[in-house]
Amino acid sequence: MLLAAVTVLGAIGVITRKNPVHSALLLIATLMSVAGIYVLLEAEFLAAVQVLVYAGGVMVLFLFVIMLVDLEQRGKDAGARKKLSRGAVAGGIVLTLVFLCVLLSTFGMEPLGASAAGSEALRAGGGNLGSIALVMFRYYLLPFELASVLLLVAMVGGDRSRALQAVRDR
């Protein structure tokens, strides 16, 4: 329950902070608490991936981008505040609908947590890593590879765009 509260409060803090560095640090706390929830659900591999990939690598990139972007330009547009308030209202409506759907779908279900029979079946099937690998490479191999190619194309396109911009600036 404590980890869930930290996750929700951290997520709220991410969207309410004016300082982007504070938002990034709160996002790290949120991601770490999600990893703690994975540990409680006996999904240790997912917890390790959560910490290494998201809280580690992705957040370092976010912090570099925050430090490199000119933050003096933000907040000078008067129309941006009106767009932000409309976006906040739309986001609040979507969040409320999602919350209601989650609430309605949880009634009549047994509580979350690993049962003894489920844990034994998971261990017999190779554990968390084996189960994840089996599902990912048997049923989701094509989407996994398409995502890899998409990320490669985006990376090459970003590099080419930067190179063209450098040529134009000369």
mmCIF file with all atom_site columns, C-alpha atoms in Angstrom:
data_model
loop_
_atom_site.group_PDB
_atom_site.id
_atom_site.type_symbol
_atom_site.label_atom_id
_atom_site.label_alt_id
_atom_site.label_comp_id
_atom_site.label_asym_id
_atom_site.label_entity_id
_atom_site.label_seq_id
_atom_site.pdbx_PDB_ins_code
_atom_site.Cartn_x
_atom_site.Cartn_y
_atom_site.Cartn_z
_atom_site.occupancy
_atom_site.B_iso_or_equiv
_atom_site.pdbx_formal_charge
_atom_site.auth_seq_id
_atom_site.auth_comp_id
_atom_site.auth_asym_id
_atom_site.auth_atom_id
_atom_site.pdbx_PDB_model_num
ATOM 1   C CA . MET A 1 1   ? 0.000   0.000   0.000   1.00 0.00 ? 1   MET A CA 1
ATOM 2   C CA . LEU A 1 2   ? 2.889   2.329   0.786   1.00 0.00 ? 2   LEU A CA 1
ATOM 3   C CA . LEU A 1 3   ? 4.497   1.730   -2.604  1.00 0.00 ? 3   LEU A CA 1
ATOM 4   C CA . ALA A 1 4   ? 1.209   2.434   -4.363  1.00 0.00 ? 4   ALA A CA 1
ATOM 5   C CA . ALA A 1 5   ? 0.861   5.707   -2.454  1.00 0.00 ? 5   ALA A CA 1
ATOM 6   C CA . VAL A 1 6   ? 4.442   6.705   -3.345  1.00 0.00 ? 6   VAL A CA 1
ATOM 7   C CA . THR A 1 7   ? 3.741   5.850   -6.986  1.00 0.00 ? 7   THR A CA 1
ATOM 8   C CA . VAL A 1 8   ? 0.568   7.937   -7.164  1.00 0.00 ? 8   VAL A CA 1
ATOM 9   C CA . LEU A 1 9   ? 1.993   10.885  -5.215  1.00 0.00 ? 9   LEU A CA 1
ATOM 10  C CA . GLY A 1 10  ? 5.186   10.820  -7.281  1.00 0.00 ? 10  GLY A CA 1
ATOM 11  C CA . ALA A 1 11  ? 3.191   10.803  -10.516 1.00 0.00 ? 11  ALA A CA 1
ATOM 12  C CA . ILE A 1 12  ? 1.116   13.741  -9.294  1.00 0.00 ? 12  ILE A CA 1
ATOM 13  C CA . GLY A 1 13  ? 4.319   15.534  -8.332  1.00 0.00 ? 13  GLY A CA 1
ATOM 14  C CA . VAL A 1 14  ? 5.763   14.956  -11.815 1.00 0.00 ? 14  VAL A CA 1
ATOM 15  C CA . ILE A 1 15  ? 2.931   16.830  -13.499 1.00 0.00 ? 15  ILE A CA 1
ATOM 16  C CA . THR A 1 16  ? 2.578   19.600  -10.909 1.00 0.00 ? 16  THR A CA 1
ATOM 17  C CA . ARG A 1 17  ? 6.224   20.722  -10.515 1.00 0.00 ? 17  ARG A CA 1
ATOM 18  C CA . LYS A 1 18  ? 7.339   23.777  -12.419 1.00 0.00 ? 18  LYS A CA 1
ATOM 19  C CA . ASN A 1 19  ? 11.026  22.825  -12.289 1.00 0.00 ? 19  ASN A CA 1
ATOM 20  C CA . PRO A 1 20  ? 11.695  20.079  -14.878 1.00 0.00 ? 20  PRO A CA 1
ATOM 21  C CA . VAL A 1 21  ? 14.626  18.683  -12.901 1.00 0.00 ? 21  VAL A CA 1
ATOM 22  C CA . HIS A 1 22  ? 12.354  18.183  -9.883  1.00 0.00 ? 22  HIS A CA 1
ATOM 23  C CA . SER A 1 23  ? 9.820   16.491  -12.164 1.00 0.00 ? 23  SER A CA 1
ATOM 24  C CA . ALA A 1 24  ? 12.500  14.143  -13.484 1.00 0.00 ? 24  ALA A CA 1
ATOM 25  C CA . LEU A 1 25  ? 13.609  13.251  -9.951  1.00 0.00 ? 25  LEU A CA 1
ATOM 26  C CA . LEU A 1 26  ? 10.019  12.562  -8.930  1.00 0.00 ? 26  LEU A CA 1
ATOM 27  C CA . LEU A 1 27  ? 9.639   10.399  -12.020 1.00 0.00 ? 27  LEU A CA 1
ATOM 28  C CA . ILE A 1 28  ? 12.654  8.374   -10.874 1.00 0.00 ? 28  ILE A CA 1
ATOM 29  C CA . ALA A 1 29  ? 10.994  7.900   -7.464  1.00 0.00 ? 29  ALA A CA 1
ATOM 30  C CA . THR A 1 30  ? 7.788   6.817   -9.197  1.00 0.00 ? 30  THR A CA 1
ATOM 31  C CA . LEU A 1 31  ? 9.622   4.318   -11.390 1.00 0.00 ? 31  LEU A CA 1
ATOM 32  C CA . MET A 1 32  ? 11.499  2.925   -8.391  1.00 0.00 ? 32  MET A CA 1
ATOM 33  C CA . SER A 1 33  ? 8.266   2.420   -6.458  1.00 0.00 ? 33  SER A CA 1
ATOM 34  C CA . VAL A 1 34  ? 6.773   0.612   -9.465  1.00 0.00 ? 34  VAL A CA 1
ATOM 35  C CA . ALA A 1 35  ? 9.832   -1.654  -9.367  1.00 0.00 ? 35  ALA A CA 1
ATOM 36  C CA . GLY A 1 36  ? 9.081   -2.284  -5.683  1.00 0.00 ? 36  GLY A CA 1
ATOM 37  C CA . ILE A 1 37  ? 5.533   -3.284  -6.609  1.00 0.00 ? 37  ILE A CA 1
ATOM 38  C CA . TYR A 1 38  ? 6.968   -5.740  -9.146  1.00 0.00 ? 38  TYR A CA 1
ATOM 39  C CA . VAL A 1 39  ? 9.111   -7.271  -6.394  1.00 0.00 ? 39  VAL A CA 1
ATOM 40  C CA . LEU A 1 40  ? 6.045   -7.684  -4.181  1.00 0.00 ? 40  LEU A CA 1
ATOM 41  C CA . LEU A 1 41  ? 4.285   -9.452  -7.056  1.00 0.00 ? 41  LEU A CA 1
ATOM 42  C CA . GLU A 1 42  ? 7.309   -11.796 -7.353  1.00 0.00 ? 42  GLU A CA 1
ATOM 43  C CA . ALA A 1 43  ? 8.281   -10.428 -10.774 1.00 0.00 ? 43  ALA A CA 1
ATOM 44  C CA . GLU A 1 44  ? 11.921  -9.822  -9.933  1.00 0.00 ? 44  GLU A CA 1
ATOM 45  C CA . PHE A 1 45  ? 13.087  -9.724  -13.540 1.00 0.00 ? 45  PHE A CA 1
ATOM 46  C CA . LEU A 1 46  ? 10.619  -6.967  -14.401 1.00 0.00 ? 46  LEU A CA 1
ATOM 47  C CA . ALA A 1 47  ? 11.738  -5.047  -11.310 1.00 0.00 ? 47  ALA A CA 1
ATOM 48  C CA . ALA A 1 48  ? 15.372  -5.282  -12.397 1.00 0.00 ? 48  ALA A CA 1
ATOM 49  C CA . VAL A 1 49  ? 14.528  -4.175  -15.937 1.00 0.00 ? 49  VAL A CA 1
ATOM 50  C CA . GLN A 1 50  ? 12.434  -1.318  -14.548 1.00 0.00 ? 50  GLN A CA 1
ATOM 51  C CA . VAL A 1 51  ? 15.343  -0.049  -12.470 1.00 0.00 ? 51  VAL A CA 1
ATOM 52  C CA . LEU A 1 52  ? 18.072  -0.562  -15.065 1.00 0.00 ? 52  LEU A CA 1
ATOM 53  C CA . VAL A 1 53  ? 16.286  0.581   -18.208 1.00 0.00 ? 53  VAL A CA 1
ATOM 54  C CA . TYR A 1 54  ? 13.811  3.214   -17.073 1.00 0.00 ? 54  TYR A CA 1
ATOM 55  C CA . ALA A 1 55  ? 15.107  4.626   -13.806 1.00 0.00 ? 55  ALA A CA 1
ATOM 56  C CA . GLY A 1 56  ? 18.678  4.261   -15.017 1.00 0.00 ? 56  GLY A CA 1
ATOM 57  C CA . GLY A 1 57  ? 19.120  4.805   -18.727 1.00 0.00 ? 57  GLY A CA 1
ATOM 58  C CA . VAL A 1 58  ? 16.009  6.648   -19.836 1.00 0.00 ? 58  VAL A CA 1
ATOM 59  C CA . MET A 1 59  ? 16.036  9.104   -16.938 1.00 0.00 ? 59  MET A CA 1
ATOM 60  C CA . VAL A 1 60  ? 19.693  9.960   -17.559 1.00 0.00 ? 60  VAL A CA 1
ATOM 61  C CA . LEU A 1 61  ? 18.718  10.842  -21.125 1.00 0.00 ? 61  LEU A CA 1
ATOM 62  C CA . PHE A 1 62  ? 15.769  12.901  -19.854 1.00 0.00 ? 62  PHE A CA 1
ATOM 63  C CA . LEU A 1 63  ? 18.056  14.858  -17.540 1.00 0.00 ? 63  LEU A CA 1
ATOM 64  C CA . PHE A 1 64  ? 20.514  15.525  -20.370 1.00 0.00 ? 64  PHE A CA 1
ATOM 65  C CA . VAL A 1 65  ? 17.694  16.811  -22.581 1.00 0.00 ? 65  VAL A CA 1
ATOM 66  C CA . ILE A 1 66  ? 16.368  19.005  -19.765 1.00 0.00 ? 66  ILE A CA 1
ATOM 67  C CA . MET A 1 67  ? 19.815  20.482  -19.245 1.00 0.00 ? 67  MET A CA 1
ATOM 68  C CA . LEU A 1 68  ? 20.354  21.116  -22.973 1.00 0.00 ? 68  LEU A CA 1
ATOM 69  C CA . VAL A 1 69  ? 16.970  22.669  -23.811 1.00 0.00 ? 69  VAL A CA 1
ATOM 70  C CA . ASP A 1 70  ? 16.626  26.414  -23.457 1.00 0.00 ? 70  ASP A CA 1
ATOM 71  C CA . LEU A 1 71  ? 14.092  26.733  -20.677 1.00 0.00 ? 71  LEU A CA 1
ATOM 72  C CA . GLU A 1 72  ? 13.976  30.526  -20.791 1.00 0.00 ? 72  GLU A CA 1
ATOM 73  C CA . GLN A 1 73  ? 11.601  30.429  -23.759 1.00 0.00 ? 73  GLN A CA 1
ATOM 74  C CA . ARG A 1 74  ? 8.889   28.516  -21.914 1.00 0.00 ? 74  ARG A CA 1
ATOM 75  C CA . GLY A 1 75  ? 6.103   30.413  -20.264 1.00 0.00 ? 75  GLY A CA 1
ATOM 76  C CA . LYS A 1 76  ? 6.423   33.523  -22.460 1.00 0.00 ? 76  LYS A CA 1
ATOM 77  C CA . ASP A 1 77  ? 3.483   32.619  -24.690 1.00 0.00 ? 77  ASP A CA 1
ATOM 78  C CA . ALA A 1 78  ? 0.145   33.735  -23.240 1.00 0.00 ? 78  ALA A CA 1
ATOM 79  C CA . GLY A 1 79  ? -1.758  31.252  -25.427 1.00 0.00 ? 79  GLY A CA 1
ATOM 80  C CA . ALA A 1 80  ? 0.227   28.375  -23.969 1.00 0.00 ? 80  ALA A CA 1
ATOM 81  C CA . ARG A 1 81  ? -1.434  28.818  -20.587 1.00 0.00 ? 81  ARG A CA 1
ATOM 82  C CA . LYS A 1 82  ? -4.899  28.591  -22.156 1.00 0.00 ? 82  LYS A CA 1
ATOM 83  C CA . LYS A 1 83  ? -3.853  25.459  -24.065 1.00 0.00 ? 83  LYS A CA 1
ATOM 84  C CA . LEU A 1 84  ? -2.419  24.025  -20.865 1.00 0.00 ? 84  LEU A CA 1
ATOM 85  C CA . SER A 1 85  ? -5.650  24.559  -18.960 1.00 0.00 ? 85  SER A CA 1
ATOM 86  C CA . ARG A 1 86  ? -7.657  22.875  -21.730 1.00 0.00 ? 86  ARG A CA 1
ATOM 87  C CA . GLY A 1 87  ? -5.186  20.016  -21.726 1.00 0.00 ? 87  GLY A CA 1
ATOM 88  C CA . ALA A 1 88  ? -5.443  19.727  -17.949 1.00 0.00 ? 88  ALA A CA 1
ATOM 89  C CA . VAL A 1 89  ? -9.230  19.493  -18.144 1.00 0.00 ? 89  VAL A CA 1
ATOM 90  C CA . ALA A 1 90  ? -9.047  16.861  -20.896 1.00 0.00 ? 90  ALA A CA 1
ATOM 91  C CA . GLY A 1 91  ? -6.401  14.935  -18.960 1.00 0.00 ? 91  GLY A CA 1
ATOM 92  C CA . GLY A 1 92  ? -8.520  15.067  -15.821 1.00 0.00 ? 92  GLY A CA 1
ATOM 93  C CA . ILE A 1 93  ? -11.530 13.691  -17.675 1.00 0.00 ? 93  ILE A CA 1
ATOM 94  C CA . VAL A 1 94  ? -9.464  10.850  -19.156 1.00 0.00 ? 94  VAL A CA 1
ATOM 95  C CA . LEU A 1 95  ? -7.897  10.094  -15.770 1.00 0.00 ? 95  LEU A CA 1
ATOM 96  C CA . THR A 1 96  ? -11.325 9.994   -14.137 1.00 0.00 ? 96  THR A CA 1
ATOM 97  C CA . LEU A 1 97  ? -12.646 7.620   -16.802 1.00 0.00 ? 97  LEU A CA 1
ATOM 98  C CA . VAL A 1 98  ? -9.648  5.325   -16.416 1.00 0.00 ? 98  VAL A CA 1
ATOM 99  C CA . PHE A 1 99  ? -10.039 5.362   -12.637 1.00 0.00 ? 99  PHE A CA 1
ATOM 100 C CA . LEU A 1 100 ? -13.728 4.471   -12.944 1.00 0.00 ? 100 LEU A CA 1
ATOM 101 C CA . CYS A 1 101 ? -12.960 1.633   -15.370 1.00 0.00 ? 101 CYS A CA 1
ATOM 102 C CA . VAL A 1 102 ? -10.333 0.221   -13.021 1.00 0.00 ? 102 VAL A CA 1
ATOM 103 C CA . LEU A 1 103 ? -12.706 0.510   -10.068 1.00 0.00 ? 103 LEU A CA 1
ATOM 104 C CA . LEU A 1 104 ? -15.546 -1.185  -11.911 1.00 0.00 ? 104 LEU A CA 1
ATOM 105 C CA . SER A 1 105 ? -13.346 -3.985  -13.224 1.00 0.00 ? 105 SER A CA 1
ATOM 106 C CA . THR A 1 106 ? -11.878 -4.841  -9.818  1.00 0.00 ? 106 THR A CA 1
ATOM 107 C CA . PHE A 1 107 ? -15.184 -5.655  -8.137  1.00 0.00 ? 107 PHE A CA 1
ATOM 108 C CA . GLY A 1 108 ? -15.746 -9.379  -8.097  1.00 0.00 ? 108 GLY A CA 1
ATOM 109 C CA . MET A 1 109 ? -12.083 -10.224 -8.676  1.00 0.00 ? 109 MET A CA 1
ATOM 110 C CA . GLU A 1 110 ? -9.802  -11.795 -6.130  1.00 0.00 ? 110 GLU A CA 1
ATOM 111 C CA . PRO A 1 111 ? -7.069  -9.577  -4.687  1.00 0.00 ? 111 PRO A CA 1
ATOM 112 C CA . LEU A 1 112 ? -3.762  -9.158  -6.467  1.00 0.00 ? 112 LEU A CA 1
ATOM 113 C CA . GLY A 1 113 ? -0.802  -11.131 -5.282  1.00 0.00 ? 113 GLY A CA 1
ATOM 114 C CA . ALA A 1 114 ? 0.969   -14.347 -6.062  1.00 0.00 ? 114 ALA A CA 1
ATOM 115 C CA . SER A 1 115 ? -0.815  -17.460 -4.884  1.00 0.00 ? 115 SER A CA 1
ATOM 116 C CA . ALA A 1 116 ? 1.155   -20.513 -3.778  1.00 0.00 ? 116 ALA A CA 1
ATOM 117 C CA . ALA A 1 117 ? -0.114  -22.637 -6.690  1.00 0.00 ? 117 ALA A CA 1
ATOM 118 C CA . GLY A 1 118 ? 0.687   -19.875 -9.183  1.00 0.00 ? 118 GLY A CA 1
ATOM 119 C CA . SER A 1 119 ? 4.207   -19.493 -7.807  1.00 0.00 ? 119 SER A CA 1
ATOM 120 C CA . GLU A 1 120 ? 4.878   -23.218 -8.065  1.00 0.00 ? 120 GLU A CA 1
ATOM 121 C CA . ALA A 1 121 ? 3.578   -23.325 -11.651 1.00 0.00 ? 121 ALA A CA 1
ATOM 122 C CA . LEU A 1 122 ? 5.740   -20.339 -12.540 1.00 0.00 ? 122 LEU A CA 1
ATOM 123 C CA . ARG A 1 123 ? 8.857   -21.952 -11.082 1.00 0.00 ? 123 ARG A CA 1
ATOM 124 C CA . ALA A 1 124 ? 8.104   -25.218 -12.895 1.00 0.00 ? 124 ALA A CA 1
ATOM 125 C CA . GLY A 1 125 ? 7.825   -23.327 -16.188 1.00 0.00 ? 125 GLY A CA 1
ATOM 126 C CA . GLY A 1 126 ? 11.303  -21.770 -15.882 1.00 0.00 ? 126 GLY A CA 1
ATOM 127 C CA . GLY A 1 127 ? 10.543  -18.823 -13.615 1.00 0.00 ? 127 GLY A CA 1
ATOM 128 C CA . ASN A 1 128 ? 9.793   -15.222 -14.508 1.00 0.00 ? 128 ASN A CA 1
ATOM 129 C CA . LEU A 1 129 ? 12.514  -14.860 -17.109 1.00 0.00 ? 129 LEU A CA 1
ATOM 130 C CA . GLY A 1 130 ? 11.579  -18.064 -18.898 1.00 0.00 ? 130 GLY A CA 1
ATOM 131 C CA . SER A 1 131 ? 7.892   -17.167 -18.936 1.00 0.00 ? 131 SER A CA 1
ATOM 132 C CA . ILE A 1 132 ? 8.541   -13.657 -20.244 1.00 0.00 ? 132 ILE A CA 1
ATOM 133 C CA . ALA A 1 133 ? 10.951  -14.907 -22.911 1.00 0.00 ? 133 ALA A CA 1
ATOM 134 C CA . LEU A 1 134 ? 8.521   -17.605 -24.034 1.00 0.00 ? 134 LEU A CA 1
ATOM 135 C CA . VAL A 1 135 ? 5.650   -15.165 -24.463 1.00 0.00 ? 135 VAL A CA 1
ATOM 136 C CA . MET A 1 136 ? 7.763   -12.395 -25.989 1.00 0.00 ? 136 MET A CA 1
ATOM 137 C CA . PHE A 1 137 ? 9.576   -14.526 -28.565 1.00 0.00 ? 137 PHE A CA 1
ATOM 138 C CA . ARG A 1 138 ? 6.737   -16.912 -29.372 1.00 0.00 ? 138 ARG A CA 1
ATOM 139 C CA . TYR A 1 139 ? 3.779   -14.531 -29.650 1.00 0.00 ? 139 TYR A CA 1
ATOM 140 C CA . TYR A 1 140 ? 5.275   -11.051 -29.929 1.00 0.00 ? 140 TYR A CA 1
ATOM 141 C CA . LEU A 1 141 ? 8.423   -11.578 -32.001 1.00 0.00 ? 141 LEU A CA 1
ATOM 142 C CA . LEU A 1 142 ? 7.254   -9.562  -35.013 1.00 0.00 ? 142 LEU A CA 1
ATOM 143 C CA . PRO A 1 143 ? 6.111   -6.494  -33.006 1.00 0.00 ? 143 PRO A CA 1
ATOM 144 C CA . PHE A 1 144 ? 9.337   -6.702  -30.971 1.00 0.00 ? 144 PHE A CA 1
ATOM 145 C CA . GLU A 1 145 ? 11.470  -6.678  -34.128 1.00 0.00 ? 145 GLU A CA 1
ATOM 146 C CA . LEU A 1 146 ? 9.356   -3.941  -35.743 1.00 0.00 ? 146 LEU A CA 1
ATOM 147 C CA . ALA A 1 147 ? 9.872   -1.766  -32.657 1.00 0.00 ? 147 ALA A CA 1
ATOM 148 C CA . SER A 1 148 ? 13.628  -2.406  -32.927 1.00 0.00 ? 148 SER A CA 1
ATOM 149 C CA . VAL A 1 149 ? 13.669  -1.347  -36.585 1.00 0.00 ? 149 VAL A CA 1
ATOM 150 C CA . LEU A 1 150 ? 11.528  1.716   -35.816 1.00 0.00 ? 150 LEU A CA 1
ATOM 151 C CA . LEU A 1 151 ? 13.924  2.824   -33.078 1.00 0.00 ? 151 LEU A CA 1
ATOM 152 C CA . LEU A 1 152 ? 16.901  2.262   -35.387 1.00 0.00 ? 152 LEU A CA 1
ATOM 153 C CA . VAL A 1 153 ? 15.291  4.350   -38.141 1.00 0.00 ? 153 VAL A CA 1
ATOM 154 C CA . ALA A 1 154 ? 14.462  7.114   -35.637 1.00 0.00 ? 154 ALA A CA 1
ATOM 155 C CA . MET A 1 155 ? 18.041  7.122   -34.371 1.00 0.00 ? 155 MET A CA 1
ATOM 156 C CA . VAL A 1 156 ? 19.523  7.280   -37.884 1.00 0.00 ? 156 VAL A CA 1
ATOM 157 C CA . GLY A 1 157 ? 16.995  9.970   -38.880 1.00 0.00 ? 157 GLY A CA 1
ATOM 158 C CA . GLY A 1 158 ? 17.857  12.066  -35.825 1.00 0.00 ? 158 GLY A CA 1
ATOM 159 C CA . ASP A 1 159 ? 21.548  11.779  -36.607 1.00 0.00 ? 159 ASP A CA 1
ATOM 160 C CA . ARG A 1 160 ? 21.018  12.764  -40.244 1.00 0.00 ? 160 ARG A CA 1
ATOM 161 C CA . SER A 1 161 ? 18.820  15.680  -39.201 1.00 0.00 ? 161 SER A CA 1
ATOM 162 C CA . ARG A 1 162 ? 21.524  16.915  -36.833 1.00 0.00 ? 162 ARG A CA 1
ATOM 163 C CA . ALA A 1 163 ? 24.151  16.569  -39.560 1.00 0.00 ? 163 ALA A CA 1
ATOM 164 C CA . LEU A 1 164 ? 22.013  18.517  -42.060 1.00 0.00 ? 164 LEU A CA 1
ATOM 165 C CA . GLN A 1 165 ? 21.410  21.236  -39.484 1.00 0.00 ? 165 GLN A CA 1
ATOM 166 C CA . ALA A 1 166 ? 25.154  21.507  -38.863 1.00 0.00 ? 166 ALA A CA 1
ATOM 167 C CA . VAL A 1 167 ? 25.742  21.890  -42.627 1.00 0.00 ? 167 VAL A CA 1
ATOM 168 C CA . ARG A 1 168 ? 23.086  24.620  -42.837 1.00 0.00 ? 168 ARG A CA 1
ATOM 169 C CA . ASP A 1 169 ? 24.571  26.523  -39.898 1.00 0.00 ? 169 ASP A CA 1
ATOM 170 C CA . ARG A 1 170 ? 27.998  26.822  -41.573 1.00 0.00 ? 170 ARG A CA 1
#
